[in-house]
Amino acid sequence: MTKLSVNINKIATLRNARGGDVPSVTQVAVDLERFGAQGITIHPRPDERHITRKDVYDLKPLVKTEFNIEGNPHRPFIDMVLEVKPEQVTLVPDADNAITSNAGWDCEKNLDFLKSVISEFKNAGIRTSIFLDPNPEMVKFAAETGTDRIELYTEAYATNYPKDKEQAIKSYIDTAIEAEKFGLGINAGHDLRLDNLKYFSDNIPNLLEVSIGHALISESLYLGLENTVQAYLKRLAKW
């Protein structure tokens, strides 16, 4: 079964809009696990506009499933991850001022850099994943970096799903098949939501984990957080 990791950046955004500690990022993480989430994802950015460095350290002893920290591997980010030692680090090539992640790595162009960074994390016993566009030709370079997994950047799938779901998912299937040839695990994330998740999960081979934040938190405003987590888990179930 594909695991559900919930990105709680939006909880931190809501808290920061008012100041104080409501809603509590740490309590929501604990509750999400209690509701069935199999991982907690955060994406701290240098300006701390949502997740702060303090949040990272506060969450570490509380997350009992899988702690996944995403981010652009600048030196301060690398040092923080090496100190916190989450189960997984996901490397994303977003600019400091990006509203959200918007592209995967050019692994060919950044091969030496990624090799160096990934070796640091792997030497510390941290599983690595790198954000990747649905491009089968990029997989061999991703494998050369030494990463354990790739995370398929699914914005294009989500955008095109209402128009032609078979065409929307084709490049993702091709990329996943290529990744399997190189022994890479497959994660996915970005704009996956209740109405497009099941089709993606059913058709991507060896899909180990999805990381979902914005849609899940938004849908929980109507359905409630526990009900929404359970609804996502049902979409991922293979029966």
XYZ file of C-alpha atoms in Angstrom:
239
model
C 0.000 0.000 0.000
C 1.201 3.485 -0.869
C 1.908 5.531 2.258
C 0.304 8.905 2.913
C 2.623 11.610 4.241
C 0.814 14.828 5.129
C 2.563 18.124 4.493
C 1.704 20.501 7.339
C 3.126 23.721 5.868
C -0.395 25.150 5.545
C -1.009 24.671 9.256
C 2.100 26.752 9.937
C 0.959 29.383 7.418
C -2.345 29.763 9.243
C -0.600 29.987 12.621
C 1.886 32.578 11.386
C -0.870 34.759 9.946
C -2.039 35.538 13.480
C 1.046 34.855 15.581
C 1.131 32.696 18.684
C 0.660 28.947 18.481
C -2.857 28.441 17.149
C -3.231 26.135 15.350
C -0.394 24.158 16.907
C 1.860 22.598 14.288
C 3.073 19.959 16.727
C -0.410 18.990 17.914
C -1.706 18.721 14.364
C 1.208 16.431 13.483
C 0.422 14.187 16.450
C -3.276 14.168 15.556
C -2.618 13.389 11.884
C -0.684 10.293 12.898
C -3.492 9.331 15.268
C -5.959 9.719 12.373
C -3.911 7.325 10.224
C -1.299 9.397 8.379
C 1.841 7.343 7.808
C 4.224 10.261 7.654
C 4.632 13.983 8.305
C 6.237 16.229 5.691
C 7.524 19.752 6.192
C 9.217 22.134 3.774
C 11.044 24.846 5.730
C 12.157 27.821 3.668
C 14.847 30.386 4.509
C 12.335 33.166 5.232
C 10.406 30.907 7.659
C 7.121 32.089 6.183
C 5.462 28.860 7.296
C 7.561 26.127 8.927
C 10.262 27.614 11.153
C 13.555 26.126 12.270
C 12.057 25.822 15.743
C 9.205 23.752 14.292
C 11.705 21.346 12.747
C 13.361 20.651 16.087
C 10.048 20.587 17.987
C 8.567 18.025 15.614
C 11.467 15.584 15.584
C 10.752 13.855 18.947
C 6.978 13.856 18.334
C 6.726 12.276 14.880
C 6.439 8.529 15.378
C 5.846 7.480 11.760
C 8.113 8.907 9.037
C 9.536 12.414 9.250
C 10.227 13.835 5.785
C 11.966 17.207 5.431
C 11.861 18.841 1.996
C 13.942 21.742 0.805
C 16.563 23.277 -1.403
C 19.895 21.937 -0.131
C 21.646 25.171 0.793
C 24.280 24.698 3.507
C 22.063 25.805 6.419
C 19.372 23.352 5.288
C 21.903 20.527 4.941
C 23.344 21.170 8.406
C 19.890 21.286 9.994
C 18.818 17.995 8.396
C 22.063 16.305 9.422
C 21.447 17.410 12.994
C 17.755 16.451 13.125
C 18.191 13.165 11.209
C 14.693 12.619 9.788
C 13.870 9.309 8.155
C 13.847 10.982 4.741
C 15.077 14.174 3.125
C 13.592 15.303 -0.182
C 15.696 17.673 -2.260
C 13.773 20.311 -4.194
C 15.375 22.913 -6.496
C 13.033 25.773 -5.638
C 14.145 29.378 -5.414
C 14.102 31.034 -1.994
C 11.204 33.288 -3.044
C 9.130 30.563 -4.726
C 5.531 30.435 -3.552
C 5.624 26.669 -3.947
C 7.798 24.075 -5.653
C 7.558 24.440 -9.415
C 10.108 22.172 -11.116
C 12.144 19.033 -10.727
C 15.926 18.732 -10.817
C 17.991 18.785 -13.968
C 20.052 15.898 -12.652
C 22.425 15.909 -15.603
C 23.361 19.561 -15.111
C 23.502 19.288 -11.295
C 24.978 15.786 -11.109
C 28.158 16.593 -9.196
C 26.353 18.847 -6.732
C 23.632 16.284 -6.036
C 26.163 13.479 -5.648
C 28.012 15.470 -3.011
C 24.915 16.464 -1.046
C 23.297 13.036 -1.201
C 26.475 11.340 -0.027
C 26.409 13.511 3.119
C 22.859 12.486 3.927
C 23.391 8.817 3.159
C 26.527 8.711 5.307
C 24.320 9.972 8.138
C 21.811 7.175 7.550
C 19.102 9.431 6.059
C 17.103 8.137 3.094
C 17.187 10.546 0.167
C 14.647 11.471 -2.482
C 14.931 14.051 -5.252
C 12.133 15.991 -6.940
C 11.897 14.985 -10.603
C 9.780 16.017 -13.577
C 8.069 13.154 -15.457
C 10.915 12.641 -17.914
C 12.207 9.078 -18.413
C 15.455 10.370 -19.914
C 16.335 12.120 -16.651
C 16.059 8.944 -14.574
C 19.494 7.569 -15.417
C 21.100 10.788 -14.203
C 18.957 10.697 -11.055
C 20.255 7.186 -10.399
C 23.843 8.398 -10.822
C 23.366 10.877 -7.981
C 23.074 7.976 -5.536
C 19.555 8.897 -4.409
C 17.325 6.207 -2.937
C 14.115 7.549 -4.433
C 12.655 10.068 -6.820
C 9.579 12.163 -6.085
C 7.501 12.677 -9.196
C 6.419 16.321 -9.490
C 2.718 15.905 -10.239
C 1.467 19.411 -11.035
C 1.251 18.654 -14.771
C -0.733 15.488 -14.053
C -3.178 17.350 -11.815
C -3.619 20.160 -14.348
C -4.276 17.852 -17.291
C -6.233 15.138 -15.470
C -9.676 16.732 -16.085
C -8.970 17.016 -19.833
C -7.475 13.584 -20.591
C -6.391 11.474 -17.651
C -4.728 8.788 -19.774
C -2.549 11.320 -21.534
C -1.932 13.194 -18.276
C -0.432 10.156 -16.594
C 1.482 8.637 -19.525
C 4.846 10.322 -18.927
C 4.581 9.506 -15.216
C 4.075 5.817 -15.934
C 7.014 5.847 -18.348
C 9.225 7.568 -15.790
C 8.189 5.175 -13.026
C 8.938 2.145 -15.208
C 12.369 3.571 -15.997
C 12.996 4.272 -12.314
C 12.232 0.637 -11.476
C 14.929 -0.451 -13.929
C 17.472 1.528 -11.912
C 16.196 0.288 -8.561
C 14.835 3.673 -7.494
C 11.869 3.963 -5.149
C 9.052 6.242 -6.251
C 7.332 8.988 -4.283
C 4.994 11.629 -5.691
C 3.544 14.965 -4.747
C 2.140 18.353 -5.730
C -1.534 19.092 -6.394
C -2.649 15.521 -5.792
C -6.099 15.561 -4.212
C -9.122 13.369 -3.582
C -10.492 13.570 -7.126
C -7.275 12.592 -8.945
C -5.327 10.497 -6.442
C -6.856 7.060 -6.949
C -6.242 6.996 -10.697
C -2.636 8.023 -10.141
C -2.082 5.488 -7.375
C -3.689 2.675 -9.369
C -1.537 3.270 -12.437
C 1.938 4.181 -11.160
C 3.958 1.019 -10.472
C 5.901 0.770 -7.219
C 4.456 3.994 -5.809
C 5.771 3.979 -2.249
C 4.576 7.308 -0.876
C 2.600 10.428 -1.696
C 3.136 13.742 0.065
C -0.003 15.882 0.152
C -0.575 19.149 1.954
C -2.485 22.030 0.379
C -5.408 19.998 -0.975
C -5.748 17.800 2.097
C -5.774 20.712 4.520
C -8.185 22.657 2.283
C -10.583 19.719 1.970
C -10.461 19.185 5.720
C -12.166 22.565 6.191
C -15.301 20.904 4.832
C -14.832 17.260 5.808
C -12.858 17.527 9.046
C -9.238 16.501 9.400
C -9.783 12.915 10.535
C -12.380 12.210 7.829
C -10.126 13.699 5.166
C -7.121 11.588 6.159
C -9.305 8.482 6.049
C -10.664 9.475 2.631
C -7.126 9.787 1.270
C -6.127 6.424 2.712
C -9.108 4.814 0.989
C -7.970 6.257 -2.353
C -4.547 4.664 -1.818
C -5.850 1.245 -0.728
C -5.334 -1.606 -3.172
C -8.473 -3.700 -2.987
